[in-house]
Amino acid sequence: MINASLKQLAAALAAKKISSTELSSLFLDRIEALNPRFNAFITVDRNRTLAEAKHVDARIAAGESGPLLGVPIAHKDIFCADGWRTTCGSKMLGNFTAPYDATVIAHFKQAGTVSLGKTNMDEFAMGSSNETSFFGAVKNPWDEAAVPGGSSGGSAAAVAARMAPAATGTDTGGSIRQPASLCGISGLKPTYGVCSRYGMIAFASSLDQAGPMAPSAEDCALLMNVMAGFDEKDSTSLEREKEDYTRDLDKPLAGLKIGLPKEFFAEGLSSEVAQSIEAAIAEYKKLGAVTVEVSLPNMGLSVPVYYVLAPAEASSNLSRFDGVRYGHRTSDYKDLLDMYEKTRAEGFGAEVKRRIMIGAYVLSHGYYDAYYLQAQRIRRLIAADFAAAFKQCDVILGPTAPTPAFNFGEKAADPVAMYLSDIYTIAVNLAGLPGMSIPCGFSGNNRPIGVQLIGDLFSEAKLLNIAHQYQLHTDWHTKMPEVLK
Ligand code: GLN
């Protein structure tokens, strides 16, 4: 059961071979056994999970059916979930219990999934290694000396170690795709606006997007069917017809035009990653795809542009954490201003403070035009680069991350080296496009490598198709870390 796909789990539940309570207990036992080692979960609450499972078992007994009914999954601790402690990886929210459900969580409840708990993450989703979490870093199930990636590193590690069959993540600059790549699982960042951001704690609102993380593309498609959809509570949610993201999974790939951006295969890419990507390209050619070289001339500006825009939005979003209404409040203060200052000094970690300061700076009078406005202009050029590339190809393929998982401490002292982990993912968020990472190989020291697929707006079903066809013909996504054997 631990290694079953979501489809298999749902079938076993529907056939009453196992109850949701039994299945959830199985995963809770695994979490209890493995989480002390990997720290993938911040909050586990057996009673709450089992109460949810019991409720769903009653729905199954009453004759209800559904593609994920009774399946337990884990949620990134950025989603507010009614009655669950919701920390966003920060001391600031260490004592916060959400009084309502994020829309994504509400969708999962309707679909009858059970929450296995809240997964660890970089503080306020700022990071690429999980080292910024107030609750301690997550370890990579493939190698405990290695980071799991970030910020959705807890979700990625939970799935890789099968402490959960699947998990939710969020991606502002790569936080679903990069940890998926480093932990050897599949992850999809949808088009901006496809999944509601309501109740998802905001980092950079114009970039944040929720998405699925699971062993396979087929699992991701099933999760997308639940997660996506218009929400009137989110003003940036798109009013579109409901899609079935599994509809194209079985389409053959003959004639598929894959664009290879020359900027993705230049300096900075590790040779091991490059080799695995080449092998993936060769596999796609066997499946009938053809490749064309494309160019994204402004891609090199995406990291600097992101580190102006994302901190600008973060500095505004995080101003709400002031110790007044909820979250951490300093115990000892003279007056209101002193309370604000001490609360924020104590509640936020170093990376969050760095971003708030950068954000306040680039938005300040005198610098706004030079930094913020200029970055917005370049953001538009980056989106135009992609639009031009998609005139020549159906999908863009490249690495997800420049290297396999790096070691703890390796980049923690050098923010710019850390920021460059997202060099291949960030432009996708700036352009609002969907992107996916799937496993495609291993480094010499047995750390997973992911290949990234980037599609035009609303091409999620196509990306899932392209990923699924690859997974039908390869077995990278079925490989398991030592801990499972
Ligand atoms: N690593 C990037 C950052 O630190 C992206 C994080 C994310 O996608 N949430 O901002």
CSV table of C-alpha atoms and ligand atoms in Angstrom, one decimal:
chain,number,residue,atom,x,y,z
A,1,MET,CA,0.0,0.0,0.0
A,2,ILE,CA,2.9,2.4,0.9
A,3,ASN,CA,4.0,2.4,-2.8
A,4,ALA,CA,0.6,2.3,-4.4
A,5,SER,CA,-0.4,5.1,-6.8
A,6,LEU,CA,-3.3,7.4,-6.0
A,7,LYS,CA,-5.4,5.5,-8.5
A,8,GLN,CA,-4.6,2.2,-6.9
A,9,LEU,CA,-5.3,3.6,-3.4
A,10,ALA,CA,-8.7,5.0,-4.5
A,11,ALA,CA,-9.6,1.6,-6.1
A,12,ALA,CA,-8.7,-0.3,-2.9
A,13,LEU,CA,-10.8,2.1,-0.9
A,14,ALA,CA,-13.7,1.9,-3.3
A,15,ALA,CA,-13.5,-1.9,-3.3
A,16,LYS,CA,-13.5,-1.8,0.5
A,17,LYS,CA,-10.2,-3.7,0.6
A,18,ILE,CA,-9.0,-1.2,3.1
A,19,SER,CA,-10.8,1.6,5.0
A,20,SER,CA,-9.6,5.2,5.0
A,21,THR,CA,-9.0,4.8,8.8
A,22,GLU,CA,-6.7,1.8,8.2
A,23,LEU,CA,-4.9,3.5,5.3
A,24,SER,CA,-4.4,6.7,7.2
A,25,SER,CA,-3.1,4.8,10.2
A,26,LEU,CA,-0.6,3.0,8.0
A,27,PHE,CA,0.9,6.3,6.9
A,28,LEU,CA,0.7,7.9,10.4
A,29,ASP,CA,2.7,4.9,11.7
A,30,ARG,CA,5.3,5.6,9.0
A,31,ILE,CA,5.4,9.2,9.9
A,32,GLU,CA,5.9,8.3,13.5
A,33,ALA,CA,8.8,6.0,12.6
A,34,LEU,CA,10.5,8.2,10.0
A,35,ASN,CA,9.7,11.8,10.8
A,36,PRO,CA,12.1,12.1,13.7
A,37,ARG,CA,14.8,11.3,11.2
A,38,PHE,CA,13.7,13.5,8.3
A,39,ASN,CA,11.7,16.3,9.9
A,40,ALA,CA,9.3,16.5,6.9
A,41,PHE,CA,6.3,17.4,9.1
A,42,ILE,CA,5.9,20.3,11.4
A,43,THR,CA,2.5,19.2,12.8
A,44,VAL,CA,1.1,15.7,13.0
A,45,ASP,CA,-2.1,15.2,14.9
A,46,ARG,CA,-3.1,11.5,14.9
A,47,ASN,CA,-6.5,12.1,16.5
A,48,ARG,CA,-7.5,14.9,14.0
A,49,THR,CA,-6.4,12.7,11.1
A,50,LEU,CA,-8.3,9.7,12.3
A,51,ALA,CA,-11.4,11.8,13.0
A,52,GLU,CA,-11.2,13.0,9.3
A,53,ALA,CA,-10.7,9.4,8.1
A,54,LYS,CA,-13.7,8.2,10.2
A,55,HIS,CA,-15.8,10.9,8.6
A,56,VAL,CA,-14.8,9.8,5.1
A,57,ASP,CA,-15.3,6.2,5.9
A,58,ALA,CA,-18.9,7.1,6.7
A,59,ARG,CA,-19.2,8.8,3.4
A,60,ILE,CA,-17.9,5.7,1.7
A,61,ALA,CA,-20.3,3.5,3.6
A,62,ALA,CA,-23.1,5.8,2.6
A,63,GLY,CA,-22.4,4.9,-1.1
A,64,GLU,CA,-20.4,8.0,-2.1
A,65,SER,CA,-17.7,7.5,-4.6
A,66,GLY,CA,-14.9,9.7,-6.0
A,67,PRO,CA,-11.5,9.5,-7.6
A,68,LEU,CA,-9.6,10.4,-4.3
A,69,LEU,CA,-12.3,9.6,-1.7
A,70,GLY,CA,-10.6,8.3,1.4
A,71,VAL,CA,-7.0,8.9,0.2
A,72,PRO,CA,-4.7,10.5,2.8
A,73,ILE,CA,-2.4,13.3,1.7
A,74,ALA,CA,-0.1,15.9,3.4
A,75,HIS,CA,-0.4,19.6,3.1
A,76,LYS,CA,2.4,22.2,3.1
A,77,ASP,CA,2.2,24.3,6.2
A,78,ILE,CA,1.4,27.4,4.2
A,79,PHE,CA,-2.2,26.4,3.8
A,80,CYS,CA,-4.6,27.5,6.5
A,81,ALA,CA,-6.5,24.4,7.6
A,82,ASP,CA,-9.4,24.7,10.1
A,83,GLY,CA,-8.3,23.5,13.5
A,84,TRP,CA,-4.7,22.7,12.4
A,85,ARG,CA,-1.7,24.7,13.6
A,86,THR,CA,-0.5,26.6,10.6
A,87,THR,CA,3.0,28.0,11.0
A,88,CYS,CA,4.4,28.8,7.5
A,89,GLY,CA,7.7,27.6,8.9
A,90,SER,CA,7.9,30.7,11.2
A,91,LYS,CA,8.2,31.4,14.9
A,92,MET,CA,5.8,34.3,14.0
A,93,LEU,CA,3.0,31.8,13.5
A,94,GLY,CA,4.3,29.1,15.8
A,95,ASN,CA,1.2,29.4,18.0
A,96,PHE,CA,-1.3,30.0,15.3
A,97,THR,CA,-4.2,27.6,14.8
A,98,ALA,CA,-6.1,28.5,11.6
A,99,PRO,CA,-9.8,29.2,12.1
A,100,TYR,CA,-10.8,28.4,8.5
A,101,ASP,CA,-9.8,26.4,5.5
A,102,ALA,CA,-7.8,27.7,2.5
A,103,THR,CA,-9.9,27.1,-0.7
A,104,VAL,CA,-7.4,24.4,-1.8
A,105,ILE,CA,-7.9,22.6,1.5
A,106,ALA,CA,-11.7,23.0,1.3
A,107,HIS,CA,-11.6,21.4,-2.2
A,108,PHE,CA,-9.6,18.4,-0.8
A,109,LYS,CA,-12.2,18.0,2.0
A,110,GLN,CA,-15.0,18.0,-0.5
A,111,ALA,CA,-13.2,15.4,-2.5
A,112,GLY,CA,-12.9,13.3,0.6
A,113,THR,CA,-9.1,13.2,1.1
A,114,VAL,CA,-7.8,13.0,4.7
A,115,SER,CA,-5.0,15.3,6.0
A,116,LEU,CA,-1.9,13.5,7.3
A,117,GLY,CA,-0.5,16.7,8.7
A,118,LYS,CA,1.4,19.9,7.8
A,119,THR,CA,4.7,19.7,6.1
A,120,ASN,CA,7.9,21.6,6.9
A,121,MET,CA,9.0,24.5,4.7
A,122,ASP,CA,11.4,27.4,4.4
A,123,GLU,CA,10.1,30.3,6.6
A,124,PHE,CA,7.4,32.1,4.7
A,125,ALA,CA,8.4,30.0,1.6
A,126,MET,CA,11.7,31.9,1.3
A,127,GLY,CA,14.5,29.5,0.5
A,128,SER,CA,15.7,26.7,-1.7
A,129,SER,CA,17.0,24.2,0.9
A,130,ASN,CA,14.6,24.2,3.8
A,131,GLU,CA,17.3,25.6,6.0
A,132,THR,CA,15.4,28.7,6.8
A,133,SER,CA,12.6,26.9,8.6
A,134,PHE,CA,12.2,27.9,12.2
A,135,PHE,CA,11.4,24.2,12.9
A,136,GLY,CA,14.7,22.9,11.6
A,137,ALA,CA,15.7,21.7,8.2
A,138,VAL,CA,14.2,18.7,6.4
A,139,LYS,CA,16.6,16.0,5.4
A,140,ASN,CA,16.6,14.5,1.9
A,141,PRO,CA,15.4,10.8,2.1
A,142,TRP,CA,18.0,9.9,-0.6
A,143,ASP,CA,20.9,11.2,1.5
A,144,GLU,CA,20.6,12.7,5.0
A,145,ALA,CA,23.6,14.9,4.3
A,146,ALA,CA,21.7,16.6,1.4
A,147,VAL,CA,19.1,19.3,1.5
A,148,PRO,CA,15.6,18.3,0.1
A,149,GLY,CA,15.3,21.6,-1.7
A,150,GLY,CA,12.8,24.3,-0.9
A,151,SER,CA,10.6,25.8,0.0
A,152,SER,CA,8.2,22.8,-0.3
A,153,GLY,CA,11.0,20.5,1.0
A,154,GLY,CA,8.9,18.9,3.6
A,155,SER,CA,6.2,17.9,1.1
A,156,ALA,CA,8.9,16.6,-1.3
A,157,ALA,CA,10.7,14.5,1.4
A,158,ALA,CA,7.3,13.2,2.8
A,159,VAL,CA,6.4,11.9,-0.6
A,160,ALA,CA,9.9,10.6,-1.4
A,161,ALA,CA,10.0,8.6,1.8
A,162,ARG,CA,6.3,7.6,1.4
A,163,MET,CA,5.3,9.2,4.6
A,164,ALA,CA,2.4,10.4,2.4
A,165,PRO,CA,1.2,9.2,-1.0
A,166,ALA,CA,1.1,12.8,-2.2
A,167,ALA,CA,1.3,16.3,-1.0
A,168,THR,CA,0.4,19.9,-1.8
A,169,GLY,CA,3.1,22.5,-2.4
A,170,THR,CA,3.4,26.1,-3.5
A,171,ASP,CA,5.8,27.7,-6.0
A,172,THR,CA,6.7,31.3,-6.1
A,173,GLY,CA,10.1,30.9,-7.9
A,174,GLY,CA,10.6,27.2,-8.0
A,175,SER,CA,9.4,25.8,-4.7
A,176,ILE,CA,7.4,22.9,-6.1
A,177,ARG,CA,9.7,22.0,-9.0
A,178,GLN,CA,13.1,22.4,-7.3
A,179,PRO,CA,12.4,20.2,-4.3
A,180,ALA,CA,10.6,17.7,-6.5
A,181,SER,CA,13.8,17.5,-8.6
A,182,LEU,CA,16.1,17.1,-5.6
A,183,CYS,CA,13.9,14.4,-4.0
A,184,GLY,CA,13.1,12.4,-7.1
A,185,ILE,CA,9.4,13.0,-7.3
A,186,SER,CA,7.0,14.8,-9.8
A,187,GLY,CA,5.6,18.3,-9.2
A,188,LEU,CA,3.5,20.7,-11.1
A,189,LYS,CA,3.3,24.5,-10.8
A,190,PRO,CA,0.1,25.5,-12.6
A,191,THR,CA,-0.6,28.6,-14.6
A,192,TYR,CA,-1.0,31.7,-12.3
A,193,GLY,CA,-4.6,31.9,-11.3
A,194,VAL,CA,-5.6,28.3,-11.8
A,195,CYS,CA,-5.5,27.3,-8.1
A,196,SER,CA,-7.0,29.7,-5.5
A,197,ARG,CA,-4.6,31.5,-3.3
A,198,TYR,CA,-7.3,32.1,-0.6
A,199,GLY,CA,-6.0,31.0,2.7
A,200,MET,CA,-2.6,30.3,1.4
A,201,ILE,CA,-0.2,32.5,3.4
A,202,ALA,CA,1.0,35.1,0.9
A,203,PHE,CA,4.7,35.6,0.1
A,204,ALA,CA,4.7,37.3,-3.3
A,205,SER,CA,1.1,37.5,-4.4
A,206,SER,CA,1.7,38.0,-8.1
A,207,LEU,CA,3.9,34.8,-8.3
A,208,ASP,CA,2.6,32.4,-5.7
A,209,GLN,CA,0.7,29.4,-7.0
A,210,ALA,CA,-0.3,26.1,-5.4
A,211,GLY,CA,0.3,22.7,-7.0
A,212,PRO,CA,0.5,19.0,-6.6
A,213,MET,CA,3.6,16.9,-5.6
A,214,ALA,CA,3.5,13.1,-6.0
A,215,PRO,CA,5.5,10.2,-7.4
A,216,SER,CA,4.0,10.4,-10.9
A,217,ALA,CA,2.4,12.7,-13.4
A,218,GLU,CA,-0.8,10.7,-13.3
A,219,ASP,CA,-1.0,11.3,-9.5
A,220,CYS,CA,-0.5,15.0,-10.1
A,221,ALA,CA,-3.3,15.1,-12.7
A,222,LEU,CA,-5.7,13.5,-10.2
A,223,LEU,CA,-4.7,16.1,-7.6
A,224,MET,CA,-5.0,18.9,-10.0
A,225,ASN,CA,-8.6,17.9,-10.7
A,226,VAL,CA,-9.3,18.6,-7.0
A,227,MET,CA,-7.1,21.7,-6.5
A,228,ALA,CA,-7.9,23.8,-9.6
A,229,GLY,CA,-11.0,25.9,-10.1
A,230,PHE,CA,-12.4,29.4,-9.9
A,231,ASP,CA,-12.7,31.0,-6.5
A,232,GLU,CA,-14.6,34.3,-5.9
A,233,LYS,CA,-12.6,34.8,-2.7
A,234,ASP,CA,-9.4,35.2,-4.7
A,235,SER,CA,-9.4,38.3,-6.9
A,236,THR,CA,-6.7,36.8,-9.1
A,237,SER,CA,-8.4,33.5,-9.5
A,238,LEU,CA,-9.4,32.9,-13.2
A,239,GLU,CA,-13.0,32.2,-14.2
A,240,ARG,CA,-12.6,29.2,-16.5
A,241,GLU,CA,-14.5,26.1,-17.1
A,242,LYS,CA,-13.5,23.1,-15.0
A,243,GLU,CA,-10.9,20.9,-16.7
A,244,ASP,CA,-10.2,17.2,-16.5
A,245,TYR,CA,-6.4,17.2,-16.2
A,246,THR,CA,-6.3,13.4,-16.9
A,247,ARG,CA,-7.9,13.8,-20.3
A,248,ASP,CA,-4.8,13.8,-22.4
A,249,LEU,CA,-2.6,11.5,-20.4
A,250,ASP,CA,-2.7,8.7,-23.0
A,251,LYS,CA,-2.1,10.8,-26.1
A,252,PRO,CA,0.9,9.7,-28.1
A,253,LEU,CA,3.7,12.2,-28.5
A,254,ALA,CA,4.5,11.7,-32.2
A,255,GLY,CA,5.3,15.0,-33.8
A,256,LEU,CA,5.7,16.9,-30.5
A,257,LYS,CA,7.9,19.9,-30.9
A,258,ILE,CA,10.2,20.3,-28.0
A,259,GLY,CA,12.0,23.7,-27.6
A,260,LEU,CA,15.5,23.6,-26.1
A,261,PRO,CA,16.4,27.1,-24.9
A,262,LYS,CA,20.1,27.6,-25.5
A,263,GLU,CA,20.3,29.7,-22.3
A,264,PHE,CA,19.4,26.6,-20.3
A,265,PHE,CA,22.3,24.6,-21.5
A,266,ALA,CA,25.0,27.2,-20.9
A,267,GLU,CA,27.5,27.9,-18.1
A,268,GLY,CA,26.5,26.9,-14.6
A,269,LEU,CA,24.8,23.7,-15.4
A,270,SER,CA,26.4,20.7,-13.8
A,271,SER,CA,27.7,18.1,-16.3
A,272,GLU,CA,25.8,15.3,-14.4
A,273,VAL,CA,22.5,17.2,-14.8
A,274,ALA,CA,23.3,18.0,-18.4
A,275,GLN,CA,23.9,14.3,-19.2
A,276,SER,CA,20.6,13.2,-17.6
A,277,ILE,CA,18.7,15.9,-19.5
A,278,GLU,CA,20.3,14.8,-22.8
A,279,ALA,CA,19.2,11.2,-22.0
A,280,ALA,CA,15.6,12.5,-21.4
A,281,ILE,CA,15.7,14.3,-24.7
A,282,ALA,CA,16.9,11.1,-26.4
A,283,GLU,CA,14.0,9.2,-24.8
A,284,TYR,CA,11.5,11.8,-26.1
A,285,LYS,CA,12.9,11.5,-29.6
A,286,LYS,CA,12.3,7.7,-29.4
A,287,LEU,CA,8.7,8.6,-28.5
A,288,GLY,CA,8.4,10.6,-31.7
A,289,ALA,CA,9.2,14.1,-30.6
A,290,VAL,CA,11.4,16.5,-32.5
A,291,THR,CA,13.6,19.2,-31.0
A,292,VAL,CA,14.2,22.8,-32.0
A,293,GLU,CA,16.5,25.3,-30.5
A,294,VAL,CA,14.8,28.3,-29.0
A,295,SER,CA,16.1,31.4,-27.2
A,296,LEU,CA,14.9,33.2,-24.1
A,297,PRO,CA,17.3,36.2,-24.3
A,298,ASN,CA,16.2,37.8,-21.1
A,299,MET,CA,16.3,34.7,-19.0
A,300,GLY,CA,19.5,35.8,-17.4
A,301,LEU,CA,17.7,38.7,-15.8
A,302,SER,CA,15.1,36.6,-14.2
A,303,VAL,CA,16.9,36.0,-10.8
A,304,PRO,CA,17.7,39.8,-10.3
A,305,VAL,CA,14.1,40.8,-11.4
A,306,TYR,CA,12.6,38.2,-9.0
A,307,TYR,CA,14.7,39.5,-6.1
A,308,VAL,CA,13.3,42.9,-6.6
A,309,LEU,CA,9.7,42.0,-7.2
A,310,ALA,CA,9.3,39.1,-4.7
A,311,PRO,CA,10.8,41.0,-1.7
A,312,ALA,CA,8.7,44.1,-2.7
A,313,GLU,CA,5.5,42.1,-2.5
A,314,ALA,CA,6.7,40.2,0.6
A,315,SER,CA,7.5,43.4,2.5
A,316,SER,CA,3.9,44.5,2.0
A,317,ASN,CA,2.4,41.1,2.7
A,318,LEU,CA,4.4,40.5,5.9
A,319,SER,CA,3.5,43.8,7.4
A,320,ARG,CA,0.3,42.1,8.7
A,321,PHE,CA,2.5,40.2,11.3
A,322,ASP,CA,2.5,42.9,13.9
A,323,GLY,CA,1.7,41.0,17.1
A,324,VAL,CA,-1.7,42.6,17.4
A,325,ARG,CA,-4.3,40.2,16.1
A,326,TYR,CA,-2.6,36.8,15.9
A,327,GLY,CA,0.7,35.0,16.0
A,328,HIS,CA,3.7,35.8,18.1
A,329,ARG,CA,3.8,38.9,20.4
A,330,THR,CA,6.8,39.9,22.4
A,331,SER,CA,6.3,39.5,26.1
A,332,ASP,CA,7.8,42.7,27.3
A,333,TYR,CA,7.3,46.1,25.7
A,334,LYS,CA,7.0,49.8,26.6
A,335,ASP,CA,4.5,51.1,24.0
A,336,LEU,CA,2.9,50.1,20.7
A,337,LEU,CA,6.0,50.9,18.5
A,338,ASP,CA,8.2,49.0,20.8
A,339,MET,CA,5.8,46.0,20.7
A,340,TYR,CA,5.9,46.0,16.9
A,341,GLU,CA,9.6,46.2,16.7
A,342,LYS,CA,10.3,43.5,19.3
A,343,THR,CA,7.6,41.2,18.0
A,344,ARG,CA,9.0,41.4,14.4
A,345,ALA,CA,12.6,41.2,15.6
A,346,GLU,CA,11.9,38.0,17.5
A,347,GLY,CA,9.3,36.5,15.2
A,348,PHE,CA,11.1,36.6,11.9
A,349,GLY,CA,14.3,34.8,10.9
A,350,ALA,CA,17.3,36.3,9.1
A,351,GLU,CA,16.2,35.5,5.5
A,352,VAL,CA,12.8,36.9,6.0
A,353,LYS,CA,14.2,40.1,7.5
A,354,ARG,CA,16.6,40.4,4.6
A,355,ARG,CA,13.7,40.2,2.1
A,356,ILE,CA,11.6,42.7,4.0
A,357,MET,CA,14.5,45.2,4.0
A,358,ILE,CA,15.2,44.7,0.3
A,359,GLY,CA,11.5,45.1,-0.4
A,360,ALA,CA,11.1,48.2,1.6
A,361,TYR,CA,14.1,49.7,-0.1
A,362,VAL,CA,13.1,49.0,-3.7
A,363,LEU,CA,9.7,50.4,-3.1
A,364,SER,CA,10.9,53.6,-1.3
A,365,HIS,CA,10.6,57.0,-2.8
A,366,GLY,CA,13.6,57.7,-5.1
A,367,TYR,CA,14.3,54.0,-5.7
A,368,TYR,CA,10.9,52.9,-6.9
A,369,ASP,CA,11.5,53.9,-10.6
A,370,ALA,CA,15.1,52.6,-10.7
A,371,TYR,CA,14.3,49.1,-9.2
A,372,TYR,CA,10.7,48.2,-8.9
A,373,LEU,CA,9.4,49.8,-12.1
A,374,GLN,CA,12.4,48.6,-14.1
A,375,ALA,CA,12.0,45.1,-12.8
A,376,GLN,CA,8.3,45.1,-13.9
A,377,ARG,CA,9.3,46.2,-17.4
A,378,ILE,CA,11.9,43.3,-17.6
A,379,ARG,CA,9.2,40.9,-16.3
A,380,ARG,CA,7.1,41.8,-19.3
A,381,LEU,CA,10.1,41.2,-21.7
A,382,ILE,CA,10.7,37.7,-20.1
A,383,ALA,CA,7.0,36.8,-20.7
A,384,ALA,CA,7.4,38.0,-24.3
A,385,ASP,CA,10.4,35.8,-24.7
A,386,PHE,CA,8.4,32.7,-23.8
A,387,ALA,CA,5.5,33.8,-26.0
A,388,ALA,CA,7.9,34.0,-29.0
A,389,ALA,CA,9.4,30.6,-28.1
A,390,PHE,CA,6.0,29.0,-28.1
A,391,LYS,CA,5.5,30.1,-31.7
A,392,GLN,CA,8.2,27.6,-32.5
A,393,CYS,CA,7.5,24.7,-30.2
A,394,ASP,CA,4.8,22.9,-28.1
A,395,VAL,CA,6.8,22.6,-24.9
A,396,ILE,CA,10.1,23.9,-23.5
A,397,LEU,CA,12.4,21.3,-21.9
A,398,GLY,CA,15.5,21.9,-19.7
A,399,PRO,CA,16.9,21.2,-16.3
A,400,THR,CA,14.9,22.0,-13.2
A,401,ALA,CA,17.9,22.9,-11.1
A,402,PRO,CA,21.5,23.5,-12.0
A,403,THR,CA,22.8,20.7,-9.7
A,404,PRO,CA,21.5,17.7,-7.8
A,405,ALA,CA,20.8,18.2,-4.1
A,406,PHE,CA,23.6,20.0,-2.3
A,407,ASN,CA,24.8,19.5,1.2
A,408,PHE,CA,23.6,21.3,4.3
A,409,GLY,CA,25.5,24.5,4.9
A,410,GLU,CA,27.0,24.5,1.4
A,411,LYS,CA,25.0,27.6,0.3
A,412,ALA,CA,23.5,28.8,3.5
A,413,ALA,CA,26.1,31.5,4.1
A,414,ASP,CA,25.9,32.8,0.5
A,415,PRO,CA,22.4,34.1,-0.4
A,416,VAL,CA,23.3,34.7,-4.0
A,417,ALA,CA,24.6,31.1,-4.5
A,418,MET,CA,21.3,29.9,-2.9
A,419,TYR,CA,19.2,32.3,-5.2
A,420,LEU,CA,20.9,30.7,-8.3
A,421,SER,CA,19.3,27.3,-7.4
A,422,ASP,CA,16.2,28.7,-9.0
A,423,ILE,CA,17.8,30.0,-12.2
A,424,TYR,CA,15.8,27.7,-14.4
A,425,THR,CA,12.5,27.9,-12.6
A,426,ILE,CA,12.0,31.6,-11.7
A,427,ALA,CA,11.3,32.9,-15.2
A,428,VAL,CA,8.3,30.6,-15.4
A,429,ASN,CA,6.7,32.3,-12.4
A,430,LEU,CA,7.5,35.7,-13.7
A,431,ALA,CA,5.7,34.8,-16.9
A,432,GLY,CA,2.8,33.1,-15.1
A,433,LEU,CA,3.3,29.9,-17.0
A,434,PRO,CA,2.8,26.3,-15.9
A,435,GLY,CA,6.0,24.2,-15.3
A,436,MET,CA,6.6,20.7,-14.1
A,437,SER,CA,9.6,18.7,-12.8
A,438,ILE,CA,9.8,14.9,-13.2
A,439,PRO,CA,12.6,12.5,-12.2
A,440,CYS,CA,15.0,11.7,-15.0
A,441,GLY,CA,18.2,10.2,-13.5
A,442,PHE,CA,20.7,10.2,-10.6
A,443,SER,CA,24.1,11.8,-9.9
A,444,GLY,CA,27.2,9.6,-9.3
A,445,ASN,CA,26.5,9.8,-5.6
A,446,ASN,CA,22.9,8.6,-6.1
A,447,ARG,CA,21.0,11.9,-5.7
A,448,PRO,CA,18.0,12.4,-7.9
A,449,ILE,CA,17.9,14.7,-11.0
A,450,GLY,CA,14.8,16.3,-12.5
A,451,VAL,CA,13.9,17.5,-16.0
A,452,GLN,CA,11.7,20.5,-16.3
A,453,LEU,CA,8.8,20.9,-18.8
A,454,ILE,CA,7.4,24.4,-19.4
A,455,GLY,CA,4.2,25.0,-21.2
A,456,ASP,CA,2.3,27.9,-22.6
A,457,LEU,CA,-0.6,29.4,-20.5
A,458,PHE,CA,-3.2,26.8,-19.4
A,459,SER,CA,-1.3,23.8,-21.0
A,460,GLU,CA,-1.3,21.8,-17.7
A,461,ALA,CA,-3.0,18.8,-19.4
A,462,LYS,CA,-0.5,18.8,-22.1
A,463,LEU,CA,2.5,18.9,-19.7
A,464,LEU,CA,0.9,16.1,-17.7
A,465,ASN,CA,0.5,14.1,-21.0
A,466,ILE,CA,4.2,14.7,-21.9
A,467,ALA,CA,5.3,13.7,-18.4
A,468,HIS,CA,3.1,10.7,-18.2
A,469,GLN,CA,4.2,9.3,-21.6
A,470,TYR,CA,7.8,9.6,-20.4
A,471,GLN,CA,6.9,7.8,-17.2
A,472,LEU,CA,5.2,5.0,-19.1
A,473,HIS,CA,8.6,4.3,-20.9
A,474,THR,CA,11.0,4.9,-18.1
A,475,ASP,CA,11.2,4.0,-14.4
A,476,TRP,CA,13.0,6.9,-12.7
A,477,HIS,CA,9.8,7.9,-10.9
A,478,THR,CA,9.5,4.4,-9.4
A,479,LYS,CA,13.0,4.4,-7.8
A,480,MET,CA,13.0,4.4,-4.0
A,481,PRO,CA,15.5,5.7,-1.5
A,482,GLU,CA,17.2,3.2,0.8
A,483,VAL,CA,14.9,4.1,3.7
A,484,LEU,CA,12.1,2.3,2.0
A,485,LYS,CA,13.8,-1.0,1.3
B,1,GLN,N1,13.9,29.9,-3.7
B,1,GLN,C1,13.0,31.0,-4.1
B,1,GLN,C2,13.0,32.0,-2.9
B,1,GLN,O1,13.7,31.9,-2.0
B,1,GLN,C3,11.7,30.6,-4.4
B,1,GLN,C4,10.9,30.1,-3.3
B,1,GLN,C5,9.5,29.8,-3.6
B,1,GLN,O2,9.2,29.4,-4.8
B,1,GLN,N2,8.6,29.9,-2.7
B,1,GLN,O3,12.3,33.0,-3.0
